[in-house]
Amino acid sequence: MKIGFVSSEVYPFTKTGGLADVSGALGKYLGENGFDIRIITPLYAQSIVRTKDFHPVDFLQGLSMTFNHRTLYYSVYTSTLPGSSTFVYFIDCPELYHRESIYTNHQDEYIRFGLLNRAAIEIFQYMNWSPHIIHCNDWQSALIPLYLKTLYKWDKLFKNTRTLLTLHNVGYHGNFPLQVVHELGFTDFMPLLDDYDTRQGRFNFLKTGVIYADMLSTVSKTYAREIQTAEYGHGLEAMLSYRNQRLVGIVNGVDYSEWNPETDREICKNYGPDTLHLKAENKACLLNELKMPYHFHQPVVGMVGRLVEQKGIDLVMEVMEKVLEENTFQLIVLGSGEEHYERYMYGLQARNPEKVFFYSGYNNSLAHKIEAGSDIFLMPSRYEPCGLNQIYSLKYGTIPVVRRTGGLADTVKAYDWQTQQGTGFVFEHYDGAGLKWALEHALSTYNHQEAWRNIQKQAISEDFSWEKQVREYIGLYKKIVQMG
Ligand code: ADP
Ligand code: GLC
């Protein structure tokens, strides 16, 4: 089966979050399962393409594309995904992709990703390659379904091509003033655009994808249900419920060749289910690296992630000072994001220098060290389509404290004192009291060594491998093709 896979970030070349991990891993595992999968992604100034086989594709050089009056030139480079035979095609258009960050607030953001959508289709045309499915991801590639029904409808190459749009995060829409539709090439197709948005003078990439993709998926079963409600739908709930027969939830896998304490090369001391006591060495190592005092009996709580509202940072702000005051533990936070959250983290660190460490920025190696060196992993998200860090944490025996939402609800089993079953600590309502209760419950359970080991053993034996999860995508692809 031929799958065109379009994504704005692909690990290990470009990454701001979980979308990159999923794109890279799914590409690799589908390739291993005999799929002809071709990944299309932009070549940003920030992309790291140090693979040996990175090279220009000779018949895809000096191509052009016109958006109304603006003509853009681009060329295509290729490389395989490391350790895999899956090809990635990079769209090199410096005018659009050499900016100070991967995503911007620039006025032409819609062209930056408009090009990704159209170039993906045109690259397949140049290759004379007829994909069974084009798998789109998030708003940045959500226009492909509509393009195939309009501008590229004439091309028989796509006669049997179906589209799948995976919603990794319904909170980001790609919402622009209506005028952009002329540049994007939809002037003759206005009646096909969402009527409500058109009347509001807006054009929404993600909503357009939700309307026109043949199939929709999201990254956990709970999130698939949640996004059909006003609380989580970010205004798309009506359209998503209308299309719910075409919406499925598939929890993300984890690439255990990257995230496994038994083989992880970033951490001080490898360990596994039978050598959990070696975690302490990783804790000592982590604290030493951060120039923090190390206390054998004190738990370390880790947090890694984008510092945005989605991740529940407001709840941390509400209660952390008090939790630190009333309990004995250290907190290590790695993340970057909104300025007021970063300011808060710096302040918390300044007031509690022995107890709190904040690293602002992106640091993959430190992310691994925090997973290995922490005892507890905190993820109190307001919403979480899937979440990867809590799944990594399970494998590292780093017990997650999470809110029961989206993928967190589907991957962490609440610990029950009576039955002694569970893999983490879970709170229900999005409020500070809930977070405080769950974190303190985890901190007090940590003192019961035997109970803690038992939770760690259950956590570490959970299996969210892509070998397993990829089968769900294969099943979905087959279903889409059979739908005709
Ligand atoms: P999201 O995609 O919403 O950001 P996920 O939990 O799905 O959340 O994935 C986040 C991914 O990005 C994980 O692989 C995590 O380790 C990584 N990550 C997030 N922030 C940082 C950071 N500051 N430094 C290093 N890695 C990070
Ligand atoms: C998004 C979500 C996250 C998910 C990731 C990969 O960025 O916020 O929950 O794990 O995409 O699907």
Coordinates of C-alpha atoms and ligand atoms in Angstrom, one line a residue:
M1 CA 0.0 0.0 0.0
K2 CA 1.2 3.5 -0.9
I3 CA 0.9 6.1 1.8
G4 CA 1.9 9.8 1.4
F5 CA 2.5 11.2 4.8
V6 CA 2.6 14.9 5.3
S7 CA 3.8 16.5 8.5
S8 CA 5.2 19.9 9.6
E9 CA 7.7 18.2 11.9
V10 CA 9.5 14.8 11.7
Y11 CA 11.9 13.5 14.4
P12 CA 14.9 13.4 14.2
F13 CA 15.1 16.2 11.7
T14 CA 12.7 18.8 13.2
K15 CA 10.9 18.7 16.5
T16 CA 8.9 21.0 18.7
G17 CA 6.7 18.4 20.3
G18 CA 5.0 15.0 20.1
L19 CA 3.9 15.4 16.4
A20 CA 7.6 15.0 15.4
D21 CA 8.0 11.8 17.5
V22 CA 4.8 10.3 16.0
S23 CA 5.7 11.2 12.4
G24 CA 9.2 9.8 12.6
A25 CA 8.2 6.6 14.4
L26 CA 5.1 5.9 12.4
G27 CA 7.1 6.4 9.2
K28 CA 9.7 3.9 10.4
Y29 CA 7.3 1.2 11.5
L30 CA 5.0 1.5 8.5
G31 CA 8.1 1.1 6.3
E32 CA 9.1 -2.0 8.3
N33 CA 5.6 -3.4 7.7
G34 CA 6.1 -3.3 3.9
F35 CA 4.3 0.0 3.2
D36 CA 5.6 2.3 0.5
I37 CA 5.5 5.4 2.7
R38 CA 6.8 8.8 1.6
I39 CA 7.0 11.6 4.1
I40 CA 6.8 15.2 3.0
T41 CA 8.0 18.0 5.3
P42 CA 9.5 21.4 5.1
L43 CA 13.3 22.0 5.3
Y44 CA 13.5 24.7 8.0
A45 CA 16.6 26.6 9.0
Q46 CA 16.3 24.7 12.2
S47 CA 16.1 21.2 10.6
I48 CA 19.0 19.0 11.5
V49 CA 19.7 16.8 8.5
R50 CA 23.1 15.2 9.3
T51 CA 22.3 11.9 7.7
K52 CA 24.8 10.4 5.2
D53 CA 22.3 10.0 2.5
F54 CA 20.8 13.5 2.5
H55 CA 20.8 14.7 -1.1
P56 CA 18.9 16.7 -3.7
V57 CA 16.3 14.9 -5.8
D58 CA 17.6 15.8 -9.3
F59 CA 14.2 15.9 -11.0
L60 CA 12.7 18.1 -8.3
Q61 CA 14.9 21.2 -8.4
G62 CA 14.0 24.8 -9.2
L63 CA 10.2 24.1 -9.0
S64 CA 7.8 27.0 -8.7
M65 CA 4.4 27.6 -7.3
T66 CA 2.2 30.7 -7.6
F67 CA 0.0 32.0 -4.9
N68 CA -2.0 34.7 -6.6
H69 CA 0.7 37.2 -7.5
R70 CA 3.5 35.7 -5.4
T71 CA 5.7 33.1 -7.1
L72 CA 7.7 30.9 -4.8
Y73 CA 10.6 28.7 -5.8
Y74 CA 11.5 25.4 -4.1
S75 CA 13.6 22.3 -4.5
V76 CA 13.3 18.9 -2.9
Y77 CA 15.9 17.0 -0.9
T78 CA 15.6 13.5 0.4
S79 CA 17.0 11.3 3.1
T80 CA 15.9 8.0 4.7
L81 CA 14.7 8.0 8.3
P82 CA 17.7 6.9 10.4
G83 CA 17.7 3.1 10.8
S84 CA 14.9 2.7 8.2
S85 CA 14.3 2.5 4.5
T86 CA 11.5 5.1 4.6
F87 CA 12.1 8.2 2.5
V88 CA 11.5 11.7 3.7
Y89 CA 11.2 14.5 1.1
F90 CA 12.2 17.9 2.3
I91 CA 10.7 21.0 0.7
D92 CA 13.5 23.6 0.5
C93 CA 12.1 27.1 0.2
P94 CA 14.4 29.4 2.1
E95 CA 12.1 32.4 1.5
L96 CA 9.4 30.6 3.6
Y97 CA 11.2 28.3 5.9
H98 CA 14.3 30.2 7.0
R99 CA 12.7 32.1 9.9
E100 CA 13.6 32.5 13.5
S101 CA 11.4 29.6 14.5
I102 CA 9.5 26.7 12.9
Y103 CA 6.1 28.2 13.5
T104 CA 5.7 32.0 13.4
N105 CA 3.2 34.7 13.8
H106 CA 4.2 36.2 10.5
Q107 CA 1.6 37.5 8.2
D108 CA 2.3 34.8 5.5
E109 CA 2.1 31.8 7.8
Y110 CA -0.8 30.5 5.7
I111 CA 1.5 30.5 2.6
R112 CA 4.2 28.7 4.5
F113 CA 1.9 25.8 5.1
G114 CA -0.2 26.3 2.0
L115 CA 3.0 25.5 0.1
L116 CA 3.4 22.3 2.2
N117 CA 0.0 21.1 1.2
R118 CA 0.3 21.9 -2.5
A119 CA 3.9 20.9 -2.9
A120 CA 3.1 17.5 -1.3
I121 CA 0.5 16.9 -4.0
E122 CA 2.7 18.3 -6.8
I123 CA 5.7 16.2 -5.7
F124 CA 3.5 13.1 -6.0
Q125 CA 2.6 14.3 -9.5
Y126 CA 6.2 14.8 -10.5
M127 CA 6.9 11.3 -9.2
N128 CA 3.9 10.0 -11.1
W129 CA 3.1 8.3 -7.8
S130 CA -0.4 7.5 -6.9
P131 CA -0.9 7.1 -3.2
H132 CA -3.8 5.0 -1.8
I133 CA -3.9 7.4 1.1
I134 CA -2.5 10.8 1.9
H135 CA -2.2 10.9 5.6
C136 CA -2.3 14.6 6.8
N137 CA -1.4 15.8 10.3
D138 CA -2.8 18.8 12.1
W139 CA -3.8 22.1 10.6
Q140 CA -0.5 22.6 8.7
S141 CA -1.4 19.8 6.2
A142 CA -5.2 19.9 6.6
L143 CA -5.9 21.5 3.2
I144 CA -4.9 18.5 1.1
P145 CA -8.4 16.9 1.2
L146 CA -10.0 20.1 -0.2
Y147 CA -7.1 20.7 -2.8
L148 CA -7.7 17.1 -4.1
K149 CA -11.4 18.0 -4.5
T150 CA -10.8 21.3 -6.3
L151 CA -7.5 22.5 -7.8
Y152 CA -6.1 19.0 -8.4
K153 CA -9.4 17.2 -9.2
W154 CA -8.5 17.0 -12.9
D155 CA -5.6 14.7 -12.2
K156 CA -6.5 11.0 -12.6
L157 CA -3.4 10.1 -10.6
F158 CA -5.5 10.8 -7.4
K159 CA -8.7 9.2 -8.7
N160 CA -8.5 6.5 -6.0
T161 CA -6.6 8.5 -3.4
R162 CA -8.3 8.8 0.0
T163 CA -7.4 11.2 2.8
L164 CA -6.9 10.7 6.5
L165 CA -6.5 13.7 8.8
T166 CA -5.0 13.0 12.2
L167 CA -5.8 15.6 14.8
H168 CA -2.9 15.7 17.2
N169 CA -4.2 18.9 18.8
V170 CA -7.6 20.5 18.2
G171 CA -6.4 23.7 20.0
Y172 CA -4.4 24.9 17.0
H173 CA -6.6 25.8 13.9
G174 CA -4.6 27.8 11.5
N175 CA -7.3 30.5 11.5
F176 CA -6.8 33.4 9.0
P177 CA -8.7 36.3 7.5
L178 CA -10.9 35.2 4.6
Q179 CA -8.8 37.0 2.0
V180 CA -6.2 34.3 2.2
V181 CA -8.4 31.9 0.3
H182 CA -7.7 33.8 -2.9
E183 CA -4.0 33.3 -2.6
L184 CA -4.5 29.7 -1.6
G185 CA -6.4 29.2 -4.9
F186 CA -9.9 28.7 -3.6
T187 CA -11.5 31.8 -5.3
D188 CA -13.6 29.6 -7.6
F189 CA -14.7 27.3 -4.8
M190 CA -16.1 29.6 -2.2
P191 CA -19.4 27.7 -1.8
L192 CA -17.3 24.7 -0.6
L193 CA -15.9 26.7 2.3
D194 CA -17.5 26.6 5.7
D195 CA -20.4 29.0 5.5
Y196 CA -20.2 30.2 9.1
D197 CA -16.5 31.1 8.9
T198 CA -17.0 32.8 5.5
R199 CA -19.7 35.0 7.0
Q200 CA -17.3 35.8 9.9
G201 CA -14.6 36.7 7.4
R202 CA -12.4 33.8 8.5
F203 CA -10.8 30.8 6.9
N204 CA -9.9 27.8 9.1
F205 CA -7.3 25.2 7.9
L206 CA -8.2 22.6 10.5
K207 CA -11.9 22.9 10.1
T208 CA -11.6 22.6 6.3
G209 CA -9.7 19.4 6.9
V210 CA -12.3 18.1 9.3
I211 CA -15.0 18.8 6.7
Y212 CA -13.3 17.2 3.7
A213 CA -11.0 14.4 4.9
D214 CA -12.4 11.0 4.0
M215 CA -11.4 9.8 7.5
L216 CA -10.4 11.5 10.7
S217 CA -8.4 10.1 13.6
T218 CA -7.1 11.5 16.8
V219 CA -4.4 10.2 19.2
S220 CA -6.5 8.6 22.0
K221 CA -10.0 7.2 22.4
T222 CA -10.9 9.6 25.2
Y223 CA -9.8 12.6 23.3
A224 CA -11.9 11.4 20.3
R225 CA -14.9 11.6 22.6
E226 CA -13.9 14.8 24.3
I227 CA -13.4 16.9 21.2
Q228 CA -17.1 16.4 20.4
T229 CA -17.9 18.5 23.4
A230 CA -17.8 22.2 23.9
E231 CA -15.3 21.9 26.7
Y232 CA -12.6 20.4 24.4
G233 CA -13.7 21.0 20.9
H234 CA -12.3 24.5 20.6
G235 CA -15.4 25.4 18.4
L236 CA -15.1 22.4 16.2
E237 CA -17.3 20.2 18.4
A238 CA -20.4 20.4 16.2
M239 CA -18.5 19.5 13.0
L240 CA -16.6 16.7 14.8
S241 CA -19.8 15.2 16.2
Y242 CA -21.5 15.5 12.8
R243 CA -18.6 13.5 11.4
N244 CA -18.2 11.1 14.3
Q245 CA -18.8 8.0 12.2
R246 CA -15.6 8.9 10.5
L247 CA -13.6 9.7 13.6
V248 CA -11.5 7.1 15.4
G249 CA -9.0 7.3 18.3
I250 CA -5.7 5.5 18.2
V251 CA -3.3 6.0 21.1
N252 CA 0.3 6.9 20.1
G253 CA 3.0 4.4 20.4
V254 CA 6.5 5.0 21.8
D255 CA 9.7 4.3 20.0
Y256 CA 11.4 2.2 22.7
S257 CA 14.6 2.2 20.7
E258 CA 14.8 5.9 21.8
W259 CA 13.1 5.8 25.1
N260 CA 14.2 2.7 27.1
P261 CA 16.2 2.9 30.4
E262 CA 17.9 -0.4 29.5
T263 CA 19.5 1.0 26.4
D264 CA 19.2 4.9 26.7
R265 CA 22.6 6.4 25.9
E266 CA 21.8 9.8 27.3
I267 CA 21.5 8.6 30.9
C268 CA 24.2 7.8 33.5
K269 CA 23.3 4.3 34.4
N270 CA 21.1 1.9 32.4
Y271 CA 18.5 0.0 34.4
G272 CA 15.5 -2.2 33.9
P273 CA 12.6 -3.9 35.8
D274 CA 15.0 -6.0 37.9
T275 CA 17.5 -3.2 38.6
L276 CA 15.2 -0.4 39.6
H277 CA 17.5 0.5 42.5
L278 CA 19.9 1.9 39.9
K279 CA 17.5 4.8 39.3
A280 CA 19.0 6.4 42.4
E281 CA 22.3 6.7 40.5
N282 CA 20.6 8.5 37.7
K283 CA 19.0 10.8 40.3
A284 CA 22.3 11.6 41.9
C285 CA 23.8 12.2 38.4
L286 CA 21.0 14.5 37.3
L287 CA 21.1 16.6 40.5
N288 CA 24.9 16.8 40.3
E289 CA 24.7 18.0 36.7
L290 CA 22.2 20.7 37.8
K291 CA 24.3 21.6 40.8
M292 CA 21.5 20.7 43.2
P293 CA 21.9 18.9 46.5
Y294 CA 21.2 15.2 46.5
H295 CA 19.3 13.5 49.3
F296 CA 18.9 9.7 49.0
H297 CA 15.5 9.6 50.6
Q298 CA 13.9 12.7 49.0
P299 CA 11.8 12.2 45.9
V300 CA 12.4 14.2 42.7
V301 CA 9.5 15.4 40.7
G302 CA 10.2 16.0 37.0
M303 CA 8.3 18.0 34.4
V304 CA 9.1 18.3 30.7
G305 CA 7.0 20.0 28.1
R306 CA 5.8 23.1 26.3
L307 CA 4.9 25.8 28.9
V308 CA 1.5 26.6 27.5
E309 CA -2.0 26.7 29.0
Q310 CA -2.8 23.2 27.6
K311 CA -0.2 21.6 30.0
G312 CA -1.9 22.8 33.2
I313 CA 0.9 25.2 34.2
D314 CA -1.8 27.4 35.8
L315 CA -2.6 24.7 38.3
V316 CA 1.1 24.4 39.1
M317 CA 1.2 28.2 39.7
E318 CA -1.8 27.9 42.0
V319 CA -0.5 25.3 44.4
M320 CA 3.2 24.5 44.0
E321 CA 4.6 27.0 46.5
K322 CA 2.3 25.5 49.2
V323 CA 3.1 21.9 48.2
L324 CA 6.8 22.7 48.4
E325 CA 6.3 24.2 51.8
E326 CA 4.3 21.3 53.2
N327 CA 6.3 18.4 51.7
T328 CA 9.9 17.4 51.2
F329 CA 10.9 16.9 47.6
Q330 CA 12.7 18.6 44.7
L331 CA 11.2 19.8 41.5
I332 CA 13.0 19.8 38.1
V333 CA 11.3 21.6 35.2
L334 CA 12.4 21.6 31.6
G335 CA 10.4 23.6 29.1
S336 CA 9.9 26.7 27.1
G337 CA 6.8 28.6 26.1
E338 CA 4.8 31.5 27.2
E339 CA 6.7 34.2 28.9
H340 CA 4.6 34.6 32.1
Y341 CA 5.0 30.8 32.7
E342 CA 8.7 31.0 32.3
R343 CA 8.8 34.0 34.6
Y344 CA 6.9 32.1 37.3
M345 CA 9.3 29.1 37.0
Y346 CA 12.3 31.4 37.4
G347 CA 10.7 33.0 40.4
L348 CA 9.8 29.6 42.0
Q349 CA 13.5 28.6 41.5
A350 CA 14.8 31.9 43.0
R351 CA 12.6 31.5 46.1
N352 CA 13.5 27.8 46.5
P353 CA 17.1 27.4 45.1
E354 CA 17.8 24.1 46.8
K355 CA 14.4 22.6 45.9
V356 CA 13.6 23.8 42.4
F357 CA 15.5 23.8 39.2
F358 CA 14.1 25.4 35.9
Y359 CA 15.8 24.9 32.6
S360 CA 14.3 27.1 29.9
G361 CA 14.7 25.9 26.4
Y362 CA 14.7 22.7 24.4
N363 CA 17.1 19.9 25.5
N364 CA 16.6 16.4 24.4
S365 CA 19.4 14.9 26.4
L366 CA 18.2 16.6 29.6
A367 CA 14.6 15.3 28.9
H368 CA 16.0 11.7 29.0
K369 CA 18.0 12.4 32.1
I370 CA 14.9 13.8 33.9
E371 CA 12.9 10.7 32.9
A372 CA 15.6 8.5 34.4
G373 CA 16.5 10.6 37.4
S374 CA 13.0 11.6 38.7
D375 CA 10.8 9.5 40.9
I376 CA 7.6 11.2 39.9
F377 CA 6.5 12.8 36.6
L378 CA 4.0 15.6 36.7
M379 CA 1.6 16.2 33.8
P380 CA -1.5 18.1 35.1
S381 CA -2.8 19.0 31.6
R382 CA -6.0 20.9 31.0
Y383 CA -6.3 18.8 27.9
E384 CA -4.0 16.2 26.4
P385 CA -4.7 14.6 23.0
C386 CA -2.3 11.8 23.8
G387 CA 0.8 12.9 25.6
L388 CA 4.1 11.0 25.2
N389 CA 6.0 12.0 28.3
Q390 CA 3.8 10.1 30.7
I391 CA 4.2 7.0 28.5
Y392 CA 8.0 7.4 28.6
S393 CA 7.8 7.9 32.3
L394 CA 6.0 4.5 32.7
K395 CA 8.9 2.8 31.0
Y396 CA 11.4 4.6 33.2
G397 CA 9.6 3.6 36.4
T398 CA 9.0 7.3 37.0
I399 CA 5.4 7.4 38.3
P400 CA 3.1 9.8 36.5
V401 CA 0.8 12.2 38.3
V402 CA -1.8 13.2 35.7
R403 CA -5.2 14.7 35.2
R404 CA -7.8 12.2 33.9
T405 CA -8.1 13.6 30.4
G406 CA -7.4 12.5 26.8
G407 CA -4.5 10.2 26.4
L408 CA -3.5 10.6 30.0
A409 CA -6.7 8.9 31.0
D410 CA -6.1 6.1 28.5
T411 CA -2.5 5.4 29.4
V412 CA -2.2 5.9 33.2
K413 CA -4.1 3.6 35.6
A414 CA -5.0 5.3 38.9
Y415 CA -3.3 3.6 41.8
D416 CA -5.7 2.0 44.3
W417 CA -4.4 1.4 47.8
Q418 CA -6.9 -1.5 48.4
T419 CA -6.0 -3.6 45.4
Q420 CA -2.5 -2.2 45.1
Q421 CA -3.1 -2.0 41.3
G422 CA -2.2 1.0 39.2
T423 CA 0.6 2.8 37.4
G424 CA 0.1 6.4 38.5
F425 CA -1.8 9.0 40.4
V426 CA -4.8 10.6 38.7
F427 CA -7.0 13.6 39.6
E428 CA -10.3 14.4 38.0
H429 CA -11.2 18.0 38.0
Y430 CA -9.0 20.8 36.5
D431 CA -8.3 22.6 39.8
G432 CA -5.4 23.2 42.1
A433 CA -6.9 21.2 44.9
G434 CA -6.9 18.1 42.6
L435 CA -3.3 18.5 41.6
K436 CA -2.2 19.1 45.2
W437 CA -4.1 16.0 46.3
A438 CA -2.7 13.7 43.6
L439 CA 0.9 15.0 44.0
E440 CA 0.8 14.6 47.8
H441 CA -0.7 11.2 47.5
A442 CA 2.2 10.2 45.2
L443 CA 4.7 11.8 47.6
S444 CA 3.4 10.0 50.6
T445 CA 3.2 6.7 48.8
Y446 CA 6.8 7.1 47.8
N447 CA 7.8 6.7 51.4
H448 CA 6.3 3.2 51.4
Q449 CA 9.1 1.5 49.6
E450 CA 7.4 -1.8 48.9
A451 CA 4.2 -0.2 47.6
W452 CA 6.3 2.1 45.4
R453 CA 8.4 -0.7 43.9
N454 CA 5.1 -2.5 43.1
I455 CA 3.7 0.5 41.3
Q456 CA 7.0 1.0 39.4
K457 CA 7.0 -2.7 38.3
Q458 CA 3.5 -2.4 37.0
A459 CA 4.4 0.9 35.2
I460 CA 7.5 -0.5 33.6
S461 CA 5.7 -3.5 32.2
E462 CA 3.2 -1.5 30.3
D463 CA 3.6 -1.8 26.5
F464 CA 2.8 1.1 24.2
S465 CA 5.3 0.1 21.5
W466 CA 4.8 1.2 18.0
E467 CA 5.1 -2.5 17.0
K468 CA 1.7 -2.8 18.7
Q469 CA 0.1 0.5 17.9
V470 CA 1.1 0.5 14.2
R471 CA -1.3 -2.4 13.7
E472 CA -4.2 -0.1 14.5
Y473 CA -3.1 2.4 11.8
I474 CA -2.7 -0.5 9.3
G475 CA -6.2 -1.6 10.2
L476 CA -7.5 1.9 9.7
Y477 CA -5.7 2.3 6.3
K478 CA -7.2 -1.0 5.1
K479 CA -10.7 0.2 6.2
I480 CA -10.2 3.5 4.4
V481 CA -9.2 1.8 1.2
Q482 CA -12.1 -0.6 1.4
M483 CA -14.5 2.2 1.9
G484 CA -13.9 3.1 -1.7
Ligands
ADP1 P1 3.1 18.0 22.9 O1 3.2 17.3 21.6 O2 1.8 18.5 23.2 O3 4.2 19.0 23.2 P2 3.8 15.3 23.9 O4 3.9 14.8 25.3 O5 3.0 14.5 23.0 O6 3.3 16.8 24.0 O7 5.3 15.4 23.3 C1 6.3 16.2 23.7 C2 7.6 15.7 23.2 O8 8.5 16.8 23.1 C3 8.3 14.7 24.1 O9 9.1 13.9 23.3 C4 9.1 15.6 25.0 O10 10.2 14.9 25.6 C5 9.5 16.6 24.1 N1 9.8 17.9 24.7 C6 8.9 18.9 25.0 N2 9.5 20.0 25.5 C7 10.8 19.7 25.5 C8 12.0 20.4 26.0 N3 11.9 21.6 26.5 N4 13.2 19.8 25.8 C9 13.3 18.6 25.3 N5 12.2 17.9 24.9 C10 11.0 18.4 25.0
GLC2 C1 0.1 17.0 20.3 C2 -0.6 16.8 21.6 C3 0.0 15.6 22.3 C4 0.3 14.4 21.4 C5 1.1 14.9 20.2 C6 1.4 13.7 19.3 O1 1.0 18.0 20.2 O2 -0.5 17.9 22.4 O3 -0.9 15.2 23.4 O4 0.9 13.4 22.1 O5 0.5 15.8 19.5 O6 0.2 13.1 18.8

